[in-house]
Short mmCIF file of N, CA and C in Angstrom, two decimals:
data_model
loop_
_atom_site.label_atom_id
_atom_site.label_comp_id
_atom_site.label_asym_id
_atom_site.label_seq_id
_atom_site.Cartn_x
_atom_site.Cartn_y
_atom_site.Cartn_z
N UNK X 1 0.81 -1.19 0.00
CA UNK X 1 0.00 0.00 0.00
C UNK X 1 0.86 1.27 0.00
N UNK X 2 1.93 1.54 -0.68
CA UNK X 2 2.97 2.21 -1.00
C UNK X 2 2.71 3.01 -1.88
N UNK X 3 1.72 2.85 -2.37
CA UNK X 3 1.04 3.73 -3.34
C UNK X 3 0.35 4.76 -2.67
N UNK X 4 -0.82 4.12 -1.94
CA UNK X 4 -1.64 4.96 -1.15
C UNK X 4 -1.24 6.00 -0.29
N UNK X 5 0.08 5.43 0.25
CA UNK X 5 0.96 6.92 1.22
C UNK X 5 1.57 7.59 0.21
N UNK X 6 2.03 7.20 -1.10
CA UNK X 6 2.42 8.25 -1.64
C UNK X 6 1.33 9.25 -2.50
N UNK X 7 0.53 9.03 -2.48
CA UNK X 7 -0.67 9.42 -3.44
C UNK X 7 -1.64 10.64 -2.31
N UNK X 8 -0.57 10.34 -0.90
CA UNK X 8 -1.18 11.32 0.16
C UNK X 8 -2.38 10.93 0.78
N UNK X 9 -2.75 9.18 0.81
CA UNK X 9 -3.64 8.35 0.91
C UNK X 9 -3.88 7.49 2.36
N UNK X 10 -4.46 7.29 3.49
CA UNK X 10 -3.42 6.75 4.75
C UNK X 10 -4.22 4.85 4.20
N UNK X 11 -2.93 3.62 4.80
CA UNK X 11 -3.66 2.72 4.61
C UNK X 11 -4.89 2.79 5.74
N UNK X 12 -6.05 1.19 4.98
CA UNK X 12 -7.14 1.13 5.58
C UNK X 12 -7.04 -0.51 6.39
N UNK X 13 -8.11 -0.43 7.20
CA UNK X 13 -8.52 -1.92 7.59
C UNK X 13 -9.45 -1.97 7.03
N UNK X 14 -9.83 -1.72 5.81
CA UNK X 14 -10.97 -2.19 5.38
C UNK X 14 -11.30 -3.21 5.20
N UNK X 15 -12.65 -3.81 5.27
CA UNK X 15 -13.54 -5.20 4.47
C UNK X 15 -13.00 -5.06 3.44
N UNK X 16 -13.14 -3.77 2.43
CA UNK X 16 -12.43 -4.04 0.83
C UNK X 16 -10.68 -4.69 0.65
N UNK X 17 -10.08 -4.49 1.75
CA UNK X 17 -9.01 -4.93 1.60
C UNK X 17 -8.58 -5.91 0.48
N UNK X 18 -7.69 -5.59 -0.31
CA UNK X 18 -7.89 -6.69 -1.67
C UNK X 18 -6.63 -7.52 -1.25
N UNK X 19 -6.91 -9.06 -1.89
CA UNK X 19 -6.08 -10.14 -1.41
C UNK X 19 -4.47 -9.67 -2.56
N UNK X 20 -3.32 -10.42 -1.86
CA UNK X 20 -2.08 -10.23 -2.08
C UNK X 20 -1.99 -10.52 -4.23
N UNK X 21 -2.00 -9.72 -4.93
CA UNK X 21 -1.23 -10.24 -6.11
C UNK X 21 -2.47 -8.85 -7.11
N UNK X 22 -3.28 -8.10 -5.91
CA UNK X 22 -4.34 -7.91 -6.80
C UNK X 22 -4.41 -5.94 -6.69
N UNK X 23 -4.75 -5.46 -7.42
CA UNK X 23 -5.21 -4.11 -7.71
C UNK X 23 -5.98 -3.36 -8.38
N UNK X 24 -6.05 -2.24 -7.50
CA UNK X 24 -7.55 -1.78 -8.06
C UNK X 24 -7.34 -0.42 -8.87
N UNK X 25 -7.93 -0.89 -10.14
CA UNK X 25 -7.51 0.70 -11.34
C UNK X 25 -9.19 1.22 -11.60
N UNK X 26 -9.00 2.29 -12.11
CA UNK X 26 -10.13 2.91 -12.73
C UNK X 26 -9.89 3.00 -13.84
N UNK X 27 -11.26 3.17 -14.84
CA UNK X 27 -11.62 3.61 -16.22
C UNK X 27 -11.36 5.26 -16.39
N UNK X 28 -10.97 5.56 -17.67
CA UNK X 28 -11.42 6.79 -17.61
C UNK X 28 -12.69 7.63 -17.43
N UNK X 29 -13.58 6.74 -17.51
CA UNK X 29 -15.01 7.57 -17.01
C UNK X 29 -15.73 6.95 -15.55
N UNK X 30 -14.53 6.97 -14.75
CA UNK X 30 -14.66 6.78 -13.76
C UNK X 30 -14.99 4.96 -12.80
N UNK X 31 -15.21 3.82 -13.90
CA UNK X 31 -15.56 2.80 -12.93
C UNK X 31 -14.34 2.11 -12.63
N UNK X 32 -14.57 1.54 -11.35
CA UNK X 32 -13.61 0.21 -11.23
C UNK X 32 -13.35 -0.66 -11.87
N UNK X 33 -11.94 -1.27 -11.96
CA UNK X 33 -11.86 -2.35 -12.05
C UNK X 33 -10.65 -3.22 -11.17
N UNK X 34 -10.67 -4.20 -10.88
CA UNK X 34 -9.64 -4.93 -10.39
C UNK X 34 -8.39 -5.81 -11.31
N UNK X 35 -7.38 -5.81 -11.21
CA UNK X 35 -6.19 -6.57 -12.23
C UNK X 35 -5.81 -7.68 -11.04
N UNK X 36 -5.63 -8.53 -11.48
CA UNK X 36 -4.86 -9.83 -10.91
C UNK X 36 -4.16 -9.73 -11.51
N UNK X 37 -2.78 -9.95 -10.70
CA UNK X 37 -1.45 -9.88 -11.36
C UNK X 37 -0.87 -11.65 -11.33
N UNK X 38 -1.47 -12.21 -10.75
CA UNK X 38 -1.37 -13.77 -10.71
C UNK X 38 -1.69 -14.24 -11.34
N UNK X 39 -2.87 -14.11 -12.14
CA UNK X 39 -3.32 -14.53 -12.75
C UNK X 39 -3.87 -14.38 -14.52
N UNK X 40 -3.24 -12.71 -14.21
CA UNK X 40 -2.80 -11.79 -15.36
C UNK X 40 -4.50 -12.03 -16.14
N UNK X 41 -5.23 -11.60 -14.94
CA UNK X 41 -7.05 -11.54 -15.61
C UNK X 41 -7.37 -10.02 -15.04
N UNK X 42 -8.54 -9.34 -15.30
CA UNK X 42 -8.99 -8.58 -14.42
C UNK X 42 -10.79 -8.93 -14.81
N UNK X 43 -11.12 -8.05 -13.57
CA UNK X 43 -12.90 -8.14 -13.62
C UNK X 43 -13.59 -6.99 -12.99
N UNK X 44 -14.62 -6.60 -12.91
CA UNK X 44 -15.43 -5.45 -12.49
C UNK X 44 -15.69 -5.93 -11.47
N UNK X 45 -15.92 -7.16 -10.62
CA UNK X 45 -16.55 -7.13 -9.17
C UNK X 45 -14.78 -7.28 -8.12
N UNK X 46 -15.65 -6.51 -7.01
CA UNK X 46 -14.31 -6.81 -6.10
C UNK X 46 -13.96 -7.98 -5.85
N UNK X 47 -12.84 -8.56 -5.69
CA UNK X 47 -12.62 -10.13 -5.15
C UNK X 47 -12.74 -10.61 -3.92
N UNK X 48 -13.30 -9.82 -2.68
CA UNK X 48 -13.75 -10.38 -1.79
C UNK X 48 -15.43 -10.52 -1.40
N UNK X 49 -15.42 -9.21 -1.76
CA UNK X 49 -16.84 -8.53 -1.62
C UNK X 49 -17.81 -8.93 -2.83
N UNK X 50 -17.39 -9.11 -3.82
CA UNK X 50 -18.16 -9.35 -5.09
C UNK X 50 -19.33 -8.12 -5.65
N UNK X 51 -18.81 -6.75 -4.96
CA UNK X 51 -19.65 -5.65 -5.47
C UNK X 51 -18.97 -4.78 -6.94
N UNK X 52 -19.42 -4.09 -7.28
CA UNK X 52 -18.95 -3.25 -8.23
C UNK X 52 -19.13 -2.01 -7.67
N UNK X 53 -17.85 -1.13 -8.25
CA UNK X 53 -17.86 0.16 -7.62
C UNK X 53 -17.57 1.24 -9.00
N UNK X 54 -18.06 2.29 -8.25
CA UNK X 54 -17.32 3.98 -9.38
C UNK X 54 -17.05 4.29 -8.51
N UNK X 55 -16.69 5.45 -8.95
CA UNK X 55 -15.92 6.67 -8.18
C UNK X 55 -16.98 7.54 -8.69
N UNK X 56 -16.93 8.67 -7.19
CA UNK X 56 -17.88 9.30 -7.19
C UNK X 56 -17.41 10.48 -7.09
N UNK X 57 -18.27 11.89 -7.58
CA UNK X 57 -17.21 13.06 -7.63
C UNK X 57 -16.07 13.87 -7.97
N UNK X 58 -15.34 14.72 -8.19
CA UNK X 58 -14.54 15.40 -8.61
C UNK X 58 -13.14 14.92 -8.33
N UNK X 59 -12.58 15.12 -8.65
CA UNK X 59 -10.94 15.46 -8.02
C UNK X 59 -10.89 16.04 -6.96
N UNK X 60 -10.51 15.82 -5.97
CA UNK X 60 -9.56 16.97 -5.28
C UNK X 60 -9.61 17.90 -5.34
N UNK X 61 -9.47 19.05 -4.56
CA UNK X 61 -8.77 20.12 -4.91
C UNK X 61 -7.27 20.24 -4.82
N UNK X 62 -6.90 21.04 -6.09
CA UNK X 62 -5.58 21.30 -6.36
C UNK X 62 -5.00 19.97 -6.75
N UNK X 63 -5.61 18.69 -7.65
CA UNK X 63 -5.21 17.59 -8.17
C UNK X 63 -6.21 17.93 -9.75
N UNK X 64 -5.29 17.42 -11.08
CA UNK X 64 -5.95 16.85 -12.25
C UNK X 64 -5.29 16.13 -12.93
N UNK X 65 -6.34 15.78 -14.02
CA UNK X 65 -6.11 14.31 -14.73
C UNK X 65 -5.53 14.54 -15.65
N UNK X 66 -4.38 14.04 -16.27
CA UNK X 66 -3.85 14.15 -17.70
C UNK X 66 -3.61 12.65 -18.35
N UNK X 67 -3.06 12.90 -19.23
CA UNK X 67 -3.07 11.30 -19.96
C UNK X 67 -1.39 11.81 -20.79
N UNK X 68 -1.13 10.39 -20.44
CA UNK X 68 0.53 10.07 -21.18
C UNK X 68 0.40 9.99 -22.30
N UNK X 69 1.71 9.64 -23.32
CA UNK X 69 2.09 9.69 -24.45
C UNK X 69 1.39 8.06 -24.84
N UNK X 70 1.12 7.31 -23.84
CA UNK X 70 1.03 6.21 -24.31
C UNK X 70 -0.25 6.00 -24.15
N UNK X 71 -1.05 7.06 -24.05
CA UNK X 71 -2.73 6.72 -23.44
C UNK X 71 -2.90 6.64 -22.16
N UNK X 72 -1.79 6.37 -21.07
CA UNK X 72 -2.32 5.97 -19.72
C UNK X 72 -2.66 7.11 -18.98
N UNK X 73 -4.05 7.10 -18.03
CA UNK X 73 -4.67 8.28 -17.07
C UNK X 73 -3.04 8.48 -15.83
N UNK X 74 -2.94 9.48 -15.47
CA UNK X 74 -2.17 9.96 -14.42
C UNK X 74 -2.60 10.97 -13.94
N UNK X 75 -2.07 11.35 -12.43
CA UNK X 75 -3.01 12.53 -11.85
C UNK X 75 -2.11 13.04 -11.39
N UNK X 76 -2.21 14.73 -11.38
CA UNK X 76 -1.17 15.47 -11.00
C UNK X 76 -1.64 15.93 -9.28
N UNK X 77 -0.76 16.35 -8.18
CA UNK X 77 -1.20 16.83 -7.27
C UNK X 77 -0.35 18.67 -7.03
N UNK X 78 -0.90 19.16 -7.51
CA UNK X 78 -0.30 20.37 -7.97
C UNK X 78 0.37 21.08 -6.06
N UNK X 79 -0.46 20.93 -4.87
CA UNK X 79 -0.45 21.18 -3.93
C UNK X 79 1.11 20.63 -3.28
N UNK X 80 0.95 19.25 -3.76
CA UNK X 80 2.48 18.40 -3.25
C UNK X 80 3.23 18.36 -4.26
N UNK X 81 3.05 18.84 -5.26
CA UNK X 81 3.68 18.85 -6.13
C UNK X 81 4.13 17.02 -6.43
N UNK X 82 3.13 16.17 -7.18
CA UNK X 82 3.52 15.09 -7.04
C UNK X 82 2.50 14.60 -8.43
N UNK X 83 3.08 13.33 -8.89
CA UNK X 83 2.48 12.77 -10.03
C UNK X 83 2.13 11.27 -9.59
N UNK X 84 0.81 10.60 -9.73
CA UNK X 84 0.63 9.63 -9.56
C UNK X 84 -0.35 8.86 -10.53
N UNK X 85 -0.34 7.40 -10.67
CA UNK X 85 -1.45 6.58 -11.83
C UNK X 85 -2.17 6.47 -10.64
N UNK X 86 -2.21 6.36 -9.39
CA UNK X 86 -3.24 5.79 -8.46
C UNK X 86 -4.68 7.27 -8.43
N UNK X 87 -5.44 6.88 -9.01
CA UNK X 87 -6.94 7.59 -8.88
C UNK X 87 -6.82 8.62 -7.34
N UNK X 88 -6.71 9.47 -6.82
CA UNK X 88 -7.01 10.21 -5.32
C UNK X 88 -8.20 9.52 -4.74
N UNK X 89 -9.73 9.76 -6.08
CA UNK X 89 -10.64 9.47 -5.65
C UNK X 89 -10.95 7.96 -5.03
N UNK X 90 -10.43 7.20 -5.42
CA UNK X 90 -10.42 5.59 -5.15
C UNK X 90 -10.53 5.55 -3.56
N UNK X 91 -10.45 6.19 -2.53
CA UNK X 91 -10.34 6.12 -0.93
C UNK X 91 -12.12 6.61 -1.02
N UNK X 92 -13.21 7.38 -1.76
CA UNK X 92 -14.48 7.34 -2.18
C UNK X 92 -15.17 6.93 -2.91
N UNK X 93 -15.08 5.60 -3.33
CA UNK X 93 -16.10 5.65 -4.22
C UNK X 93 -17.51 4.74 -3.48
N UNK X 94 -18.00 4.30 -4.33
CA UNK X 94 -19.24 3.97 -4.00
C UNK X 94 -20.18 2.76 -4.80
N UNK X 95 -20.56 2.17 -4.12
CA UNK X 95 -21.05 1.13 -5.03
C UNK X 95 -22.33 0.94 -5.66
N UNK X 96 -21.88 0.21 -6.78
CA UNK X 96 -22.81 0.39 -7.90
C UNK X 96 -23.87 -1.02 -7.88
N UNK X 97 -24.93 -0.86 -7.80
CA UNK X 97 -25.88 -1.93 -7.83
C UNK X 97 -26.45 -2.10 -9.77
N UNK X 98 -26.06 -2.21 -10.87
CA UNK X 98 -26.55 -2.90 -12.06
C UNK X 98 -28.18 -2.75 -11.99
N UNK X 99 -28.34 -3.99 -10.88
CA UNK X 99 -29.62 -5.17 -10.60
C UNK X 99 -30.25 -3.95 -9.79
N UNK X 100 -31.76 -4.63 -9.61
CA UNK X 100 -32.25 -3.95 -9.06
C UNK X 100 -32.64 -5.20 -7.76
N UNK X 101 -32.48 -4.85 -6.43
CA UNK X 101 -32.30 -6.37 -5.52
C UNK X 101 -33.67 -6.74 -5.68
N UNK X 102 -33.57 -8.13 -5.41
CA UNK X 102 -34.53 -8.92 -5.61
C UNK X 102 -35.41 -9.43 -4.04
N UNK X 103 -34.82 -9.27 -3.16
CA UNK X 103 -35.18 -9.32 -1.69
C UNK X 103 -36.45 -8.16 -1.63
N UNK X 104 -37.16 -8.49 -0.62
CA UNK X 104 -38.12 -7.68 -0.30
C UNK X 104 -37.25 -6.86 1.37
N UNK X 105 -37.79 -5.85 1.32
CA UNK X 105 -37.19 -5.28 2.94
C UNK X 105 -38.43 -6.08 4.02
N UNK X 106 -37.64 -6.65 5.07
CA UNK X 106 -38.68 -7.39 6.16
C UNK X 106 -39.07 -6.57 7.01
N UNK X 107 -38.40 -5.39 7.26
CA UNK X 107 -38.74 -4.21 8.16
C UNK X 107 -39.19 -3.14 7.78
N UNK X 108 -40.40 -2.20 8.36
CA UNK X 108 -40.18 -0.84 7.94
C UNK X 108 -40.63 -0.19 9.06
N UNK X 109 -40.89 1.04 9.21
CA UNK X 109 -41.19 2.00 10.62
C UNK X 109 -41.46 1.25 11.68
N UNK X 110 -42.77 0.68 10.97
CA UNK X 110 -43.63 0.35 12.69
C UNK X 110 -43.55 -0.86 12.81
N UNK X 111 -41.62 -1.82 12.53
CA UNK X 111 -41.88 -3.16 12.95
C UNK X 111 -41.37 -2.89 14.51
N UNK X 112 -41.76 -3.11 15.26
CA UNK X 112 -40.95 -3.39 16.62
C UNK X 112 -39.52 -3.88 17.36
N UNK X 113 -38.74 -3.79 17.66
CA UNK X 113 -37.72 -4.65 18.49
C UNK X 113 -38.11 -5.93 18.70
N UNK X 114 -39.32 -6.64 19.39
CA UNK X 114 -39.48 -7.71 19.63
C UNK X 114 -39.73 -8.36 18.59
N UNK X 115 -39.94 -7.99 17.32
CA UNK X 115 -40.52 -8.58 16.08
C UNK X 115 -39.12 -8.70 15.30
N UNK X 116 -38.13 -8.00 15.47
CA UNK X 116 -36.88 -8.11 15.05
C UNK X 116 -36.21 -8.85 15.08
N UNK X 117 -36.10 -9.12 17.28
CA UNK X 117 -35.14 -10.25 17.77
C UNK X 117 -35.80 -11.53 17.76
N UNK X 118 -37.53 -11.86 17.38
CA UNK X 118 -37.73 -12.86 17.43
C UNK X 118 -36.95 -14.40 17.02
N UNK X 119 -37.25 -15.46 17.94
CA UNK X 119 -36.63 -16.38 17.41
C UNK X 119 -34.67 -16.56 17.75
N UNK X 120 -34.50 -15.36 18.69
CA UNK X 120 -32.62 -15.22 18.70
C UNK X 120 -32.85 -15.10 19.91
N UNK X 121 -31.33 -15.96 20.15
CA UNK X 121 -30.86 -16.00 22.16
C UNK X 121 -29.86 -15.46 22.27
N UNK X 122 -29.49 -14.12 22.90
CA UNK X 122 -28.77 -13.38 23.39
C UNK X 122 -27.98 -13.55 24.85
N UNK X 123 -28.41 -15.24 25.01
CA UNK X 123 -27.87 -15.71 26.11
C UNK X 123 -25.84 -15.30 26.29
N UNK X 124 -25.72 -14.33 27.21
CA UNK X 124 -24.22 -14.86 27.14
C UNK X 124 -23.58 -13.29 26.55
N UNK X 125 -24.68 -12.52 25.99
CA UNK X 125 -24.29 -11.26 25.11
C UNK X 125 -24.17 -10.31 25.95
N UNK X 126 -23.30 -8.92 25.88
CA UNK X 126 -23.36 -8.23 26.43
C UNK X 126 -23.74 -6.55 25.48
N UNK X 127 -25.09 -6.38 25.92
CA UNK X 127 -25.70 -5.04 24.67
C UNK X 127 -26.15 -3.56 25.42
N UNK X 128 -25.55 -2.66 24.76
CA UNK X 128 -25.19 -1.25 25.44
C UNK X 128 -26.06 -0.51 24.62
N UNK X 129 -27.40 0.36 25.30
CA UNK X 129 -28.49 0.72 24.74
C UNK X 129 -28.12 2.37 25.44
N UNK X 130 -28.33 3.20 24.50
CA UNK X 130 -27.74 4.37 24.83
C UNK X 130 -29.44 5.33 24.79
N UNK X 131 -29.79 6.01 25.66
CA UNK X 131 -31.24 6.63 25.69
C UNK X 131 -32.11 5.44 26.00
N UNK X 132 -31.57 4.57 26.74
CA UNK X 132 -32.58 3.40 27.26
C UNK X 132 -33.70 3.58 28.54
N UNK X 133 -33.77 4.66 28.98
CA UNK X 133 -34.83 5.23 29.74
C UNK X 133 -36.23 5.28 29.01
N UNK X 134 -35.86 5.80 27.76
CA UNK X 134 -37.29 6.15 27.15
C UNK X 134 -37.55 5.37 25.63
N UNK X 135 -38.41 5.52 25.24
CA UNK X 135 -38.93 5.86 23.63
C UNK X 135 -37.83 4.34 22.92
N UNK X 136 -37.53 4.59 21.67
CA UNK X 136 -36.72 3.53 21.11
C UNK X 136 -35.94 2.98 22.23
N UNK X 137 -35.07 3.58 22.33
CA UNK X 137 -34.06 3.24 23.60
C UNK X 137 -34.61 2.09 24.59
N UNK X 138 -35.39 2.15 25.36
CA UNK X 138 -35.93 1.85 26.47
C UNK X 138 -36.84 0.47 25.61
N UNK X 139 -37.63 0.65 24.56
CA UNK X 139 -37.97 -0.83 23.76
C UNK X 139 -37.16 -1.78 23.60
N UNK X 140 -35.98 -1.06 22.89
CA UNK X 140 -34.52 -2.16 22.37
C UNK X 140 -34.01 -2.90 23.65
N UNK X 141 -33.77 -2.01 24.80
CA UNK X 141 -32.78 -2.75 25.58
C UNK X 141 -33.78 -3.45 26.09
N UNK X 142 -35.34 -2.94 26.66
CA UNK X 142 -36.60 -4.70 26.79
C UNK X 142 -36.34 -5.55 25.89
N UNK X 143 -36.55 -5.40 24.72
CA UNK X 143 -36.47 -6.36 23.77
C UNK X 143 -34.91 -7.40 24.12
N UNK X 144 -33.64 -6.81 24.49
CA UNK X 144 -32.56 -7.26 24.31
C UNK X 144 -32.77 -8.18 25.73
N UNK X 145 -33.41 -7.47 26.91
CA UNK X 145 -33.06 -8.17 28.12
C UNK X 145 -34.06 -9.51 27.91
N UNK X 146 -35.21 -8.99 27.26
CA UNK X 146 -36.40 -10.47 27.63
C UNK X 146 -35.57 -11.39 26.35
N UNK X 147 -34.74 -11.62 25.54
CA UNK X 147 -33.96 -12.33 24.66
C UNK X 147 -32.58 -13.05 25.47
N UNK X 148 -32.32 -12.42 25.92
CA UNK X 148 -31.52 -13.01 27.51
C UNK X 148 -29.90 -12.00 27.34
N UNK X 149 -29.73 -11.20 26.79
CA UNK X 149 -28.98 -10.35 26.94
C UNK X 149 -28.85 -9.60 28.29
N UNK X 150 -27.28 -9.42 28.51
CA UNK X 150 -27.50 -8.79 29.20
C UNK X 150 -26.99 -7.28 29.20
N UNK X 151 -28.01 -6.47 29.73
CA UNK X 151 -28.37 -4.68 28.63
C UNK X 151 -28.09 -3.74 29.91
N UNK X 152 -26.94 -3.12 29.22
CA UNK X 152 -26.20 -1.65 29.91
C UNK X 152 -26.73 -0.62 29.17
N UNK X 153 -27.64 -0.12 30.03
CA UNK X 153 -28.59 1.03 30.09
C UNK X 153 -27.75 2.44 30.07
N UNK X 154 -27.61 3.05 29.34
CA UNK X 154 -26.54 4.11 29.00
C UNK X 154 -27.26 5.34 28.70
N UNK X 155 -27.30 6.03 29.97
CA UNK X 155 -29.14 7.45 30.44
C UNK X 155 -28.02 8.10 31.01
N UNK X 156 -28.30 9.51 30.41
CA UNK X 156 -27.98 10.66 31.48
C UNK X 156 -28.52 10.93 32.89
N UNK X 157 -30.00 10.28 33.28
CA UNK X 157 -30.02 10.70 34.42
C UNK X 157 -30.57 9.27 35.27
N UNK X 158 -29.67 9.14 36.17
CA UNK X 158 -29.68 7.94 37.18
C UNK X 158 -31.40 7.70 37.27
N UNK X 159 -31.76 8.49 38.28
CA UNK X 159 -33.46 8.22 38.35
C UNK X 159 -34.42 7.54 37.34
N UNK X 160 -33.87 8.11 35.93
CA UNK X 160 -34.96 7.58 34.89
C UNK X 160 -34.73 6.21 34.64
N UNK X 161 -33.07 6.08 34.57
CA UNK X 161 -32.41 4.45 34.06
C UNK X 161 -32.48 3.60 35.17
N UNK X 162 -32.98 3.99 36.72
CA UNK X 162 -33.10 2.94 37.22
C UNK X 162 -34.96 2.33 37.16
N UNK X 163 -35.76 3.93 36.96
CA UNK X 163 -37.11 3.30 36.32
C UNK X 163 -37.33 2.35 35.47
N UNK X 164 -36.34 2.60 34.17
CA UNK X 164 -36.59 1.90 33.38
C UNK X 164 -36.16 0.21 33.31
N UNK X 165 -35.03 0.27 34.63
CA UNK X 165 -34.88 -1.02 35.02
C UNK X 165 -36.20 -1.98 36.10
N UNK X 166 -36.46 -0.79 36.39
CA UNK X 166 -37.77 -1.39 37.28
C UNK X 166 -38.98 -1.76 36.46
N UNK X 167 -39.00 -1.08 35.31
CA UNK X 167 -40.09 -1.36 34.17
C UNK X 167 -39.64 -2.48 33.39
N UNK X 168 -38.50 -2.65 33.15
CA UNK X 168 -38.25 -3.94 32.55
C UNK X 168 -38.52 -5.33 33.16
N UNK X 169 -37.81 -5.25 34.49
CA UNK X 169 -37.61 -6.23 35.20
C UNK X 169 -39.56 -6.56 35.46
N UNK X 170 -40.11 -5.94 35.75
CA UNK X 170 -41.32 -5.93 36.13
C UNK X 170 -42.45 -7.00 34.95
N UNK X 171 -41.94 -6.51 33.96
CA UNK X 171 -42.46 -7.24 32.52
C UNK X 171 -42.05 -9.01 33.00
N UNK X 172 -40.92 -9.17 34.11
CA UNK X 172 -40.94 -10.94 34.24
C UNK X 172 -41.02 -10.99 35.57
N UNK X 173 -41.96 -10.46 36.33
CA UNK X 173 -42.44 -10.66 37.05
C UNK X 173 -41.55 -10.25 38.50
N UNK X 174 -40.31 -9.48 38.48
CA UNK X 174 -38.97 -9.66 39.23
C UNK X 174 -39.08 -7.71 39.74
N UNK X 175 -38.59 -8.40 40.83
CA UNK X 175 -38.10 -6.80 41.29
C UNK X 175 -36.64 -6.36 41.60
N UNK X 176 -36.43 -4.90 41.63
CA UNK X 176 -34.91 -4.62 41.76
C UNK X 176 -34.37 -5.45 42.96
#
């Protein structure tokens, strides 16, 4: 990733992380592609992820695109005064869906927490519900505790988060 620090780029831990032999170029009108150098193939989907990506947006500021004697894209960084084939934009792009998904969404506004975690044991888990006094907050971490989690109530004010422990606990019959 010697590229990426020189291109003024920091490395990532990303999920995209691409496996050892492989790299990622752009088109001139902006899409991805990946080169295997092992295998001396390339393809449009990532090799771990199996998505397709563009690049989204402009250049930089104080970076542009020129093209070599031989056809190849290069990018100038006028600021660092520096020349690179690695895209700037490539640390943004964004992925491209073709298809239109074929899944239906199982959730929308008014499904509930308990309709969510149905069917899952949270035995053994440890789940940190932040505004768990009230409103969403205070559903999720019920939902998490009656699943068998066990839920760190994360309230600005002591009084309300120990109500809401008394309201939970109360739902199985138990007192503080």
């Amino acid at each position: 990733m010697a590229a990426l620090r020189y291109a003024g780029l920091d490395d990532t831990d990303s999920e995209d992380e691409l496996p050892l032999g492989w790299e990622q170029r752009t088109t001139k009108d902006g899409w991805v592609y990946y080169a295997n150098h092992t295998e001396e193939k390339t393809q449009w989907e990532h090799p771990k992820t199996g998505k397709r990506k563009r690049i989204a947006g402009d250049l930089p500021y104080g970076w542009e695109q020129e093209t070599d004697e031989n056809g190849q894209v290069y990018f100038v960084d006028h600021i660092n005064k520096r020349t690179t084939y690695l895209d700037p934009r490539l640390a943004f792009t964004v992925d491209d869906n073709p298809t239109k998904p074929t899944t239906r969404q199982r959730y929308d506004g008014s499904t509930t927490a308990m309709e969510i975690l149905q069917g899952r044991d949270f035995t053994g888990k440890v789940v940190v519900v932040t505004g768990a006094n009230s409103g969403i907050g205070f559903e999720t971490a019920k939902s998490f505790a009656l699943h068998g989690a066990h839920v760190i109530l994360a309230c600005r004010n002591m009084t309300r988060a120990n109500e809401a422990v008394s309201r939970i606990l109360g739902e199985w019959g138990t007192t503080c």
